Short mmCIF file of C-alpha atoms in Angstrom, two decimals:
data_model
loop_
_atom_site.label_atom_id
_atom_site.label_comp_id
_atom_site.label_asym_id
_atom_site.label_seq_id
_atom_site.Cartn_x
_atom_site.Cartn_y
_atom_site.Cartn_z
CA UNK A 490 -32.64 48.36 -15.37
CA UNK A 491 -33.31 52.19 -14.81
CA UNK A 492 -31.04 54.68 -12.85
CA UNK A 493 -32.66 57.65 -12.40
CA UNK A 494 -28.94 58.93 -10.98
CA UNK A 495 -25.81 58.47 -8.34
CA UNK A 496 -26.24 54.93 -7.61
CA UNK A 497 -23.11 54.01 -5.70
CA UNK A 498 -22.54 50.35 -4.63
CA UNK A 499 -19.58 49.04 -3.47
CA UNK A 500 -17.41 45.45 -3.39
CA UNK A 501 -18.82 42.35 -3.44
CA UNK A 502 -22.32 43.37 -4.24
CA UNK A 503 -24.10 41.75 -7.42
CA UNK A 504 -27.77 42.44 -9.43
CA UNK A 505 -29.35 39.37 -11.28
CA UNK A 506 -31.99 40.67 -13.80
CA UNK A 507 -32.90 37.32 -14.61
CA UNK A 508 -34.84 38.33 -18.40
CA UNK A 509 -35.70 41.05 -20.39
CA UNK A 510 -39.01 41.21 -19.10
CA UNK A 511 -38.01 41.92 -15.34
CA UNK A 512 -37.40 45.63 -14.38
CA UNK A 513 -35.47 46.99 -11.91
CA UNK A 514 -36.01 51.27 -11.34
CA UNK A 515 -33.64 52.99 -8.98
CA UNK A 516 -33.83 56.07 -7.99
CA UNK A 517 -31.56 58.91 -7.04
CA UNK A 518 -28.72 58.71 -4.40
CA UNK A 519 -29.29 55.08 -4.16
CA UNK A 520 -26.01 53.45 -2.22
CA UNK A 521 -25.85 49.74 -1.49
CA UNK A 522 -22.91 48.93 0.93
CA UNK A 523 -20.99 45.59 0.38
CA UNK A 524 -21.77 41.85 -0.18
CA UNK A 525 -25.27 42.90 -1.09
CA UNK A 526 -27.67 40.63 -3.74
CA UNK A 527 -30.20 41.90 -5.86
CA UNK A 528 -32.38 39.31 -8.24
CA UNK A 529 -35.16 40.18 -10.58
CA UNK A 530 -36.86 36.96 -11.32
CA UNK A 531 -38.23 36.26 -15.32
CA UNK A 532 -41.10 38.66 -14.86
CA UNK A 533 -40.22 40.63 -11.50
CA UNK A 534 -40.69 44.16 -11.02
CA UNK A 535 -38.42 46.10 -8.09
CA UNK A 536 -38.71 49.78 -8.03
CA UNK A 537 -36.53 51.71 -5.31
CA UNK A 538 -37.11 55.09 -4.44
CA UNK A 539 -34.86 58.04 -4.03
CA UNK A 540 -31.91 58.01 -0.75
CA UNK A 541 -32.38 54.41 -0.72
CA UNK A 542 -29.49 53.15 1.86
CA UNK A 543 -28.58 48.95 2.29
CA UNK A 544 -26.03 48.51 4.37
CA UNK A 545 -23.74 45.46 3.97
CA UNK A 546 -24.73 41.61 3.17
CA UNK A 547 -28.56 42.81 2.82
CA UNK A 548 -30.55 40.97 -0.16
CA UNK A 549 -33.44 41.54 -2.43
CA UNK A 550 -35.07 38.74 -3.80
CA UNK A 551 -37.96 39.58 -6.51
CA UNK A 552 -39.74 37.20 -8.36
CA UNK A 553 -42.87 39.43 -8.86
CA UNK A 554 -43.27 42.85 -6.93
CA UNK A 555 -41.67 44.82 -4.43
CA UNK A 556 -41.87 48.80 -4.02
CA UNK A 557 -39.67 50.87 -1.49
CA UNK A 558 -40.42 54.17 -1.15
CA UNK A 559 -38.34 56.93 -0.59
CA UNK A 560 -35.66 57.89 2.17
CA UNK A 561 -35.60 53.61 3.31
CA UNK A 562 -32.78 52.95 5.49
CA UNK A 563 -31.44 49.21 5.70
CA UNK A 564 -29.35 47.48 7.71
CA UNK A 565 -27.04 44.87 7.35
CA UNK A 566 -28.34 41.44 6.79
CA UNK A 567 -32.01 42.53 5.93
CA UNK A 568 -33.52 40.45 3.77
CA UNK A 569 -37.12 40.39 1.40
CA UNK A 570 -38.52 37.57 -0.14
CA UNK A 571 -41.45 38.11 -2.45
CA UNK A 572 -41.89 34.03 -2.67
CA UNK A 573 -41.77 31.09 -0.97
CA UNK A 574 -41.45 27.67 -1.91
CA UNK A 575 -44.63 26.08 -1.56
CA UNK A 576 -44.56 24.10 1.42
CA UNK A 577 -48.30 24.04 2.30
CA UNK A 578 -48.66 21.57 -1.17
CA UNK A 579 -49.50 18.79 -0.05
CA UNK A 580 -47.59 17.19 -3.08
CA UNK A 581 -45.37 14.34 -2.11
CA UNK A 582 -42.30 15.64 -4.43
CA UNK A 583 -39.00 17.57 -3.12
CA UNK A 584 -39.91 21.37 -2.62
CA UNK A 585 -37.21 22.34 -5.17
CA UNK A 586 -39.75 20.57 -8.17
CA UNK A 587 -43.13 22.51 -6.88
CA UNK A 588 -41.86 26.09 -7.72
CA UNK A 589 -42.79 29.26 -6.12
CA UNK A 590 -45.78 30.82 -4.17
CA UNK A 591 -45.68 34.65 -5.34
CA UNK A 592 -46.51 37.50 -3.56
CA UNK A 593 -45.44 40.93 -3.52
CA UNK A 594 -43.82 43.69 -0.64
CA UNK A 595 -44.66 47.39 -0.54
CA UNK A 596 -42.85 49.56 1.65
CA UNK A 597 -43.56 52.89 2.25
CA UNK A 598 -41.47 56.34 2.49
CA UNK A 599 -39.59 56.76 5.48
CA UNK A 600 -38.76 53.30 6.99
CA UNK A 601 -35.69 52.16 9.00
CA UNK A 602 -35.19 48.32 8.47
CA UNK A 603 -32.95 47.37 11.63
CA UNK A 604 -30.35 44.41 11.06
CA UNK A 605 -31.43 41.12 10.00
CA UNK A 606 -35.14 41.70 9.58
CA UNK A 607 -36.69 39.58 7.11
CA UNK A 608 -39.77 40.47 5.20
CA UNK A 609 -41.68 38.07 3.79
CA UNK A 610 -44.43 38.15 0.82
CA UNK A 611 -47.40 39.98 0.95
CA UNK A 612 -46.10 42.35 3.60
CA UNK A 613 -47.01 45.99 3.45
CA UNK A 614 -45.06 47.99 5.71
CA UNK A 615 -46.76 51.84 6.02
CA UNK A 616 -44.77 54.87 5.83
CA UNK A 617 -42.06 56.13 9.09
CA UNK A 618 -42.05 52.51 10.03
CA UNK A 619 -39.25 51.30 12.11
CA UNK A 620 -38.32 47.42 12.56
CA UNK A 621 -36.07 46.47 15.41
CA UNK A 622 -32.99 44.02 14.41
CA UNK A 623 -33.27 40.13 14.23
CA UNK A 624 -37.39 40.01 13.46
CA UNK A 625 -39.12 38.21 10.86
CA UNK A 626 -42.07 40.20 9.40
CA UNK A 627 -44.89 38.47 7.89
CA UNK A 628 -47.76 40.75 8.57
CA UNK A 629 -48.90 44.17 7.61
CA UNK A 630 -47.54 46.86 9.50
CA UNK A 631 -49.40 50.64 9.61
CA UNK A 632 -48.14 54.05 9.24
CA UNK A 633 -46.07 55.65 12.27
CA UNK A 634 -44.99 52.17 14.01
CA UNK A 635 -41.99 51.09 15.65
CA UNK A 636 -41.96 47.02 15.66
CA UNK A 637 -39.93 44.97 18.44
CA UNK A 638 -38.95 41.73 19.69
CA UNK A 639 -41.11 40.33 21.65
CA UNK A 640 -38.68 38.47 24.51
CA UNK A 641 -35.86 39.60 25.95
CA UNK A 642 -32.99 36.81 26.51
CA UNK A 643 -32.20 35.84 29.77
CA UNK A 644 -28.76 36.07 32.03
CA UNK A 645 -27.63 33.28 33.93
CA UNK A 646 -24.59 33.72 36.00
CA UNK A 647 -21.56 31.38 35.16
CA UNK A 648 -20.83 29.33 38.69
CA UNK A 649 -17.52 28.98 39.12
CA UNK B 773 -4.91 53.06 13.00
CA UNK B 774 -2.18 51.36 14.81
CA UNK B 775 -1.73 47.52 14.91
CA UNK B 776 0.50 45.86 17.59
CA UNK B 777 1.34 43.27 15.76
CA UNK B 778 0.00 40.03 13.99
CA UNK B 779 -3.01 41.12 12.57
CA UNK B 780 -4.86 38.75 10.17
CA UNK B 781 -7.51 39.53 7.83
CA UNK B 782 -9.00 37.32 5.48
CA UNK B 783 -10.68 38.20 1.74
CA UNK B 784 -13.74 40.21 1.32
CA UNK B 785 -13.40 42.25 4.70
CA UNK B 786 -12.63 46.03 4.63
CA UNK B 787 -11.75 48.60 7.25
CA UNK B 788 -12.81 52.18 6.65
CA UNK B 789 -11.75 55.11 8.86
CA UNK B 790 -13.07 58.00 7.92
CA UNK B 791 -10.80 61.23 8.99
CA UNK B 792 -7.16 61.76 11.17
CA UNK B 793 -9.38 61.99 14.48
CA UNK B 794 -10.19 58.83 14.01
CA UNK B 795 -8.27 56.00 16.16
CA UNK B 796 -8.41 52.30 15.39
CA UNK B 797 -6.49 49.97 17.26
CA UNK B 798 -5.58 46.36 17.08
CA UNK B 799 -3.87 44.39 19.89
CA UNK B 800 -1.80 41.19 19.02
CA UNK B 801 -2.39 38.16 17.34
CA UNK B 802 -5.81 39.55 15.64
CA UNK B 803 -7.52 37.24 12.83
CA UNK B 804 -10.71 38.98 11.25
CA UNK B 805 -12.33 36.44 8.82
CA UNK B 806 -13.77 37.01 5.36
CA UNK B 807 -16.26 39.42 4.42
CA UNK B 808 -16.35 41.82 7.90
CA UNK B 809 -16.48 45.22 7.94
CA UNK B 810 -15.17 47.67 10.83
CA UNK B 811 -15.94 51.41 10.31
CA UNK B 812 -14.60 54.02 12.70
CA UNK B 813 -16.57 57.54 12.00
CA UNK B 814 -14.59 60.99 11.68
CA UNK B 815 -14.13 61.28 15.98
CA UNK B 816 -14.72 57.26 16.80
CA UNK B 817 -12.21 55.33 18.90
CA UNK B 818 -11.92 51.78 18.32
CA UNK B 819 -9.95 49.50 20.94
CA UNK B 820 -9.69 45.84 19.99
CA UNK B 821 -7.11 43.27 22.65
CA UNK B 822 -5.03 40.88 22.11
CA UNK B 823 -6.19 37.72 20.56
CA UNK B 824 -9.37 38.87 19.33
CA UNK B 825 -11.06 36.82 16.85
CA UNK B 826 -14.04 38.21 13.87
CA UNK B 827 -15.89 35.66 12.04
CA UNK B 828 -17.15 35.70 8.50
CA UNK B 829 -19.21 38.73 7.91
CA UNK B 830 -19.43 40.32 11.03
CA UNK B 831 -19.16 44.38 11.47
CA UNK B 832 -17.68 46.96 14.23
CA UNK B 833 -19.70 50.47 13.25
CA UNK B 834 -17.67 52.76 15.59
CA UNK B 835 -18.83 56.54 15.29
CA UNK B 836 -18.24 56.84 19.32
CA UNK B 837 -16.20 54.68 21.31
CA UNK B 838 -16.24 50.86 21.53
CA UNK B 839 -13.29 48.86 23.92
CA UNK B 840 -12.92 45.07 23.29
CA UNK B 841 -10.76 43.41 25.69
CA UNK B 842 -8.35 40.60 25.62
CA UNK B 843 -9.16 36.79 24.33
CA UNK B 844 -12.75 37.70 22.85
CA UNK B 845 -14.14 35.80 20.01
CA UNK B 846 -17.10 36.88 17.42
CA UNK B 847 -19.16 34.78 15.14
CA UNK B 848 -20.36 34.92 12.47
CA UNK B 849 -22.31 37.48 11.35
CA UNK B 850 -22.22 39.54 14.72
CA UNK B 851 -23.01 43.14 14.89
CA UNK B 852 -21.86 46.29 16.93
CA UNK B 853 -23.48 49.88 16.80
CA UNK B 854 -22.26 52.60 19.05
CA UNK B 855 -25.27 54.85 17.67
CA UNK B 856 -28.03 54.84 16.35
CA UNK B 857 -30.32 57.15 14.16
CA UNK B 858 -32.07 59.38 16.21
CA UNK B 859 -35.41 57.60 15.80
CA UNK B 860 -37.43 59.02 18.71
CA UNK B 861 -37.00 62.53 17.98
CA UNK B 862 -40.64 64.23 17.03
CA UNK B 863 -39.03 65.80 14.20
CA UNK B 864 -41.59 65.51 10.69
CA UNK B 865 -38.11 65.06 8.91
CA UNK B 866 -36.69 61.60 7.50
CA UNK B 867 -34.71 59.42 9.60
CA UNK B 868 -31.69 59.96 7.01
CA UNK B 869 -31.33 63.96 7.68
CA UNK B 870 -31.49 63.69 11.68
CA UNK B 871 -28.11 62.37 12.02
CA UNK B 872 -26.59 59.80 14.77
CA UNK B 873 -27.74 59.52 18.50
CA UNK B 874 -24.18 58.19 19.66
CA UNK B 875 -22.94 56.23 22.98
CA UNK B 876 -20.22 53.64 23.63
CA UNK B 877 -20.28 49.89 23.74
CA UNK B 878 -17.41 48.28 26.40
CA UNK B 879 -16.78 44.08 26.03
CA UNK B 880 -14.63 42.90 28.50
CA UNK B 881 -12.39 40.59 28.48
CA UNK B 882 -12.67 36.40 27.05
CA UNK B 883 -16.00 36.63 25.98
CA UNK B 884 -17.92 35.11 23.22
CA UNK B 885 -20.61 36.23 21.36
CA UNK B 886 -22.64 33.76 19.11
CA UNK B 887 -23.50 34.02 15.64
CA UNK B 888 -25.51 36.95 14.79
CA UNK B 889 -25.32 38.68 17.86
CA UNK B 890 -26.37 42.20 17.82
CA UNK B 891 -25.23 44.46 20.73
CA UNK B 892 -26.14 48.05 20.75
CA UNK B 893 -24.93 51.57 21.90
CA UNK B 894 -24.28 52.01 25.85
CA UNK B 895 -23.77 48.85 26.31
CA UNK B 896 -21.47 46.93 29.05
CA UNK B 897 -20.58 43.79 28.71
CA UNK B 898 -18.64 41.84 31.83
CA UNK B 899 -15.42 39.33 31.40
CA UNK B 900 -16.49 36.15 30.70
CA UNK B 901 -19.77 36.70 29.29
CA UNK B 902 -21.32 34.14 26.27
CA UNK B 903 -23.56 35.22 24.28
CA UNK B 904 -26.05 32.93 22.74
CA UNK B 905 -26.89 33.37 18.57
CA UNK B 906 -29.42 35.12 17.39
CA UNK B 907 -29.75 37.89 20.12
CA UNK B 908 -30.06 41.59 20.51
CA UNK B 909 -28.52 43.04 23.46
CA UNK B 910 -29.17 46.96 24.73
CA UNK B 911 -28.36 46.48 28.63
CA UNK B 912 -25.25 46.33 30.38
CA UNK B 913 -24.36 42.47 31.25
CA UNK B 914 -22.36 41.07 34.51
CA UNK B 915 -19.78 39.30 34.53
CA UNK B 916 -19.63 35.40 34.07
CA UNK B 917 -22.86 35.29 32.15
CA UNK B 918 -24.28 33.01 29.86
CA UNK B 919 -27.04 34.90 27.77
CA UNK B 920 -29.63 32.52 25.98
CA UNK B 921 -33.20 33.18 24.37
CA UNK B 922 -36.03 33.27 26.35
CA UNK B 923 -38.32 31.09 24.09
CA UNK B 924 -37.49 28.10 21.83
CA UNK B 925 -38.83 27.56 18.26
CA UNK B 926 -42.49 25.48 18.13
CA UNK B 927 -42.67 22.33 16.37
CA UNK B 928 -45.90 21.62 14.29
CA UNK B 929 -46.41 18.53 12.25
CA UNK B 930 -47.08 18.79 8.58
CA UNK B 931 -49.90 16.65 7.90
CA UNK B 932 -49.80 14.89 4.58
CA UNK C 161 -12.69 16.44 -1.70
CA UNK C 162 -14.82 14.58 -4.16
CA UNK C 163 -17.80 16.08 -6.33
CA UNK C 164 -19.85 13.84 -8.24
CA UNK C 165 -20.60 16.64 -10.54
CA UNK C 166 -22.31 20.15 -11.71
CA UNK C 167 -21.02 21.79 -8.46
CA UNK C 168 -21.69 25.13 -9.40
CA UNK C 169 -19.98 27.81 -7.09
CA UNK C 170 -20.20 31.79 -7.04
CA UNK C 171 -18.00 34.86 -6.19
CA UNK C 172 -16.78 35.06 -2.85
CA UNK C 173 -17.53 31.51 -1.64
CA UNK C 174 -14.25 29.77 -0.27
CA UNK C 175 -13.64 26.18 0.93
CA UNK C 176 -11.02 25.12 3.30
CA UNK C 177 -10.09 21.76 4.21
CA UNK C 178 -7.51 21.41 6.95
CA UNK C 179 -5.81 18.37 6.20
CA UNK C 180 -5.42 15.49 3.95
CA UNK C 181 -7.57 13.33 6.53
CA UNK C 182 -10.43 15.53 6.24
CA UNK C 183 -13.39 14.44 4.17
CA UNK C 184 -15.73 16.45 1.79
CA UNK C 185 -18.27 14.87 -0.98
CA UNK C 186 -20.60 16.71 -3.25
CA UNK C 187 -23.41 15.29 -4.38
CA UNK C 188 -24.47 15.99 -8.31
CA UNK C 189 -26.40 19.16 -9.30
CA UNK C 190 -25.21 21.58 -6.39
CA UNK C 191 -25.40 24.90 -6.18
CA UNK C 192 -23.70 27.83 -3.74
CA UNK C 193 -24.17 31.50 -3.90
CA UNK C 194 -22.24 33.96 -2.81
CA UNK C 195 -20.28 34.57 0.07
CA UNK C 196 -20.53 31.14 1.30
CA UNK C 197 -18.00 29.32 3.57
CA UNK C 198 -17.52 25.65 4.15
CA UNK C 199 -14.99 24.73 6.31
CA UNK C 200 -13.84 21.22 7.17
CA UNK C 201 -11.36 20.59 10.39
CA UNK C 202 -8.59 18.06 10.56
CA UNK C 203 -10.38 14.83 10.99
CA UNK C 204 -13.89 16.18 9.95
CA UNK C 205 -16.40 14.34 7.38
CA UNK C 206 -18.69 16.62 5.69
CA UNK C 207 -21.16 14.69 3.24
CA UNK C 208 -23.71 16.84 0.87
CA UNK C 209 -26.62 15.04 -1.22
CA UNK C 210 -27.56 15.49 -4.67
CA UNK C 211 -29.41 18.94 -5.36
CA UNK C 212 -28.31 20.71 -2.66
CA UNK C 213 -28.75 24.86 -2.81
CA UNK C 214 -27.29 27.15 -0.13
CA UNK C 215 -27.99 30.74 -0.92
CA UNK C 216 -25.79 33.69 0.03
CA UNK C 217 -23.49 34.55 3.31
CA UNK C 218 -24.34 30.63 4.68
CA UNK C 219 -21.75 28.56 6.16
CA UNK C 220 -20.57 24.68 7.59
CA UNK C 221 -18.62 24.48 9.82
CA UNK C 222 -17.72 20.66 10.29
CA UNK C 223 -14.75 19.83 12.50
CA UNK C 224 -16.42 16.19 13.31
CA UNK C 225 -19.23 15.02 10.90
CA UNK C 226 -21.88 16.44 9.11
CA UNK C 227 -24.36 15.13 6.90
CA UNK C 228 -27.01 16.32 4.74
CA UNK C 229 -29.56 14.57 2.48
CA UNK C 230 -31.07 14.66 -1.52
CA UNK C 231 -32.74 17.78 -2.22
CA UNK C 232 -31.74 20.52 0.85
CA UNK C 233 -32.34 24.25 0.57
CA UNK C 234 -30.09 26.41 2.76
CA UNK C 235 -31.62 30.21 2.59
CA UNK C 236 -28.85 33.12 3.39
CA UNK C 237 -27.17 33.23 6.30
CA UNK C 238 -27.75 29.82 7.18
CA UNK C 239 -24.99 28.49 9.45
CA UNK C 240 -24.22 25.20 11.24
CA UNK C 241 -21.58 24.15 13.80
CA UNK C 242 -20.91 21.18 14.81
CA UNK C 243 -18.57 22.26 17.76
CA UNK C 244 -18.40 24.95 20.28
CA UNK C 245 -16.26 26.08 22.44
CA UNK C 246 -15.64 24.13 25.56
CA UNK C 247 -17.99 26.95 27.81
CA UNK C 248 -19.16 24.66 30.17
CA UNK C 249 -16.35 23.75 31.61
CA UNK C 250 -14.85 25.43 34.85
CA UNK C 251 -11.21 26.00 34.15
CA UNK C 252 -9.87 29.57 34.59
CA UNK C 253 -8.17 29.61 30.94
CA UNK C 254 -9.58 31.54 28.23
CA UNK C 255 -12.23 29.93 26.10
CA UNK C 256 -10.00 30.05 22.52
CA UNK C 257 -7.54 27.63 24.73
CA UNK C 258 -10.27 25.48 25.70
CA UNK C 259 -10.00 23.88 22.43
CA UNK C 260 -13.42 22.86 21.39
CA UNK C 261 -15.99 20.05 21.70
CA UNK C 262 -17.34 18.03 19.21
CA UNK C 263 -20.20 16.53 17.85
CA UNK C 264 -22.61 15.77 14.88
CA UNK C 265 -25.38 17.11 12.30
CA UNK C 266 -27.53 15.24 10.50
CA UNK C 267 -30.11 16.79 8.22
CA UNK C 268 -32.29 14.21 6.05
CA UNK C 269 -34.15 14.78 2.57
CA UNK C 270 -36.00 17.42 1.41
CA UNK C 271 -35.43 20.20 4.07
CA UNK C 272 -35.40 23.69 3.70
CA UNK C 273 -33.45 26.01 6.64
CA UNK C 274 -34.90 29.19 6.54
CA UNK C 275 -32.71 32.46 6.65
CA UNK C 276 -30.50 32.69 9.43
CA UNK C 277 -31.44 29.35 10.73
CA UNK C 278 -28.77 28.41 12.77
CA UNK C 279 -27.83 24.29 14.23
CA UNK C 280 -25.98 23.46 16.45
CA UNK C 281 -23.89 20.43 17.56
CA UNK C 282 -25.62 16.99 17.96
CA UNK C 283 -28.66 17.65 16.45
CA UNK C 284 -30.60 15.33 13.80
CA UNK C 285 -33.59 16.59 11.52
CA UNK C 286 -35.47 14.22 9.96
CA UNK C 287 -36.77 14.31 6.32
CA UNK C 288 -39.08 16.63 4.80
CA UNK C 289 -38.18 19.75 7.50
CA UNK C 290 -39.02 23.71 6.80
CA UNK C 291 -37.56 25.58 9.52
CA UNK C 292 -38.61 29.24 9.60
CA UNK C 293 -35.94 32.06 9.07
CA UNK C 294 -33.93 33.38 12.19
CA UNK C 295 -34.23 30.21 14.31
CA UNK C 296 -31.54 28.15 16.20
CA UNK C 297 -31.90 25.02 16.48
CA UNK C 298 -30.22 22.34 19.44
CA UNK C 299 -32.55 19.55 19.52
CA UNK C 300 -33.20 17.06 17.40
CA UNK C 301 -36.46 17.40 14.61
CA UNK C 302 -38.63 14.62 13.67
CA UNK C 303 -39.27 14.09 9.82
CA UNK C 304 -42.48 15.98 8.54
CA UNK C 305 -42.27 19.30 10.63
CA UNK C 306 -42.59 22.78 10.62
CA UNK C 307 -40.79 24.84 12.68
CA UNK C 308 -41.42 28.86 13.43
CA UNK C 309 -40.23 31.23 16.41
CA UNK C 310 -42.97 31.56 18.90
CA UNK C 311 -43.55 34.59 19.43
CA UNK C 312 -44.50 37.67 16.91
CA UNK C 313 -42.64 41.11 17.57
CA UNK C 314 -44.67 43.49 19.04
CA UNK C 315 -45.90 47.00 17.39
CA UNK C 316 -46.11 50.30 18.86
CA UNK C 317 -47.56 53.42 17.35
CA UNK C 318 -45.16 56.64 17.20
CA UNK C 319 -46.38 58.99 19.06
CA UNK C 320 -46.00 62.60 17.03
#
């Protein structure tokens, strides 16, 4: 693990570096809220960029490769996942014997993550991207984009 | 901050208020579970009833001016923002140096908002009102309203 | 409370069993992250399999029964209820004097709820279920399936 300086994290929050192989780079003026997770899997690699922000009960969860660039914004509950389980198997044994599918997640410079997204593996997100709260991202996603839900949920009036 | 009395708070939650302007108040009977967070920025005003109830790891991000009336109950995970970055400005300069767009957010009283809910700034919300999990609200809601997702989950068989 | 053994528990998770007449077994070889909560109401029965995982910020709520099978994978933020609030019905008092209505979950073997999945009350899913992160779920899932959100967010270009 490399601090390049002023990382600032607060209650609650824990890093996992799961072997000396893994590496975790942080830049500067990095500050991870509370009730935050950060894993670096046996041979993960997680570099962070400078003015990196995660807001409260976000996670990171590398098992090979994710990149954030610089001046990322998250907010609270945002999740990545650079693996999966392997569900598509066809394998007739419980998913927690086939191992991982691994992948990896580059995000660019610039991006506001909004509450709750999820990014899945094999994402890259562009630079001055910004992802409305509550989606699930599983495809690329270019420079200069704002991303939101499709649906808007519908009122029905209480009869009383 | 001023509490009228009865105020509850469980392990893992924090409150943060960040100068003398600031105003935070709790009604009576208040129970906040574990693991929330309610931040009222240097000028915010935070009004909370009587009877109010938080589940685990929900937030209040006050910078502005959110009212929450009598009997209302939160679950888990359940998010307000009075503000928001300033995202649609043309400015060529990161998200993180524009500073806070800000507005209010107004519940009214007895209502319920489901796990995960996400309500954002300038937003009114009726008496009565039920919010269904997972949702993201940014418009003003009547009264006696039950708010549900538009579309439900698809179901595909996993062929073996 | 019973644990067959190796239940393996991190920081901030908390369990809270409401009276001697509630029920809670552990299967061997589990596992709970952080920031969990399992809560189990007066008369409630909440049975876990062997080799159950539930990662970060998830949560049971059981006040009646829940069950879940050999082998389950909980993501973060996975929640289940098997109650809600009495909404439906007409009376004029507030819903937190409603008192609540009750009924099951049943999850089989070898299912994994993605992040933020969310089930509700009476619901049953079979064996062998992935359900895809930020979905809620109130009806019932045969064994074999795969279930993801309809619809993909939507991306628009930032106009500059």
């Amino acid at each position: 693990m490399r601090v390049k300086g002023g990382l600032r994290v607060s209650s609650g929050t824990g890093f996992k570096v799961y072997s000396k192989n893994a590496k975790l780079y942080f830049g500067k003026k990095n500050y991870i809220r509370k009730n935050c997770s950060i894993i670096v899997g046996e041979s993960g690699m997680l570099k962070i960029g400078d003015r990196f922000f995660m807001n409260n009960c976000s996670s990171i969860n590398c098992l090979s490769n994710i990149e954030i660039g610089e001046d990322c914004l998250f907010g609270e509950g945002v999740k990545l996942y650079d693996h999966n389980y392997d569900y598509r198997s066809k394998e007739l044994v419980p998913l927690n014997k086939r191992g991982h599918v691994k992948g990896n997640i580059i995000i660019g410079n610039n991006c506001w993550l909004g509450s709750n997204t999820i990014i899945l593996m094999n994402v890259q997100v562009g630079n001055n991207v910004i992802i409305g709260a509550n989606n699930i991202i599983y495809k690329d996603i270019p420079d200069d984009t704002v991303v939101l839900a499709k649906q808007y949920p519908v009122l029905r009036s209480i009869l009383r």
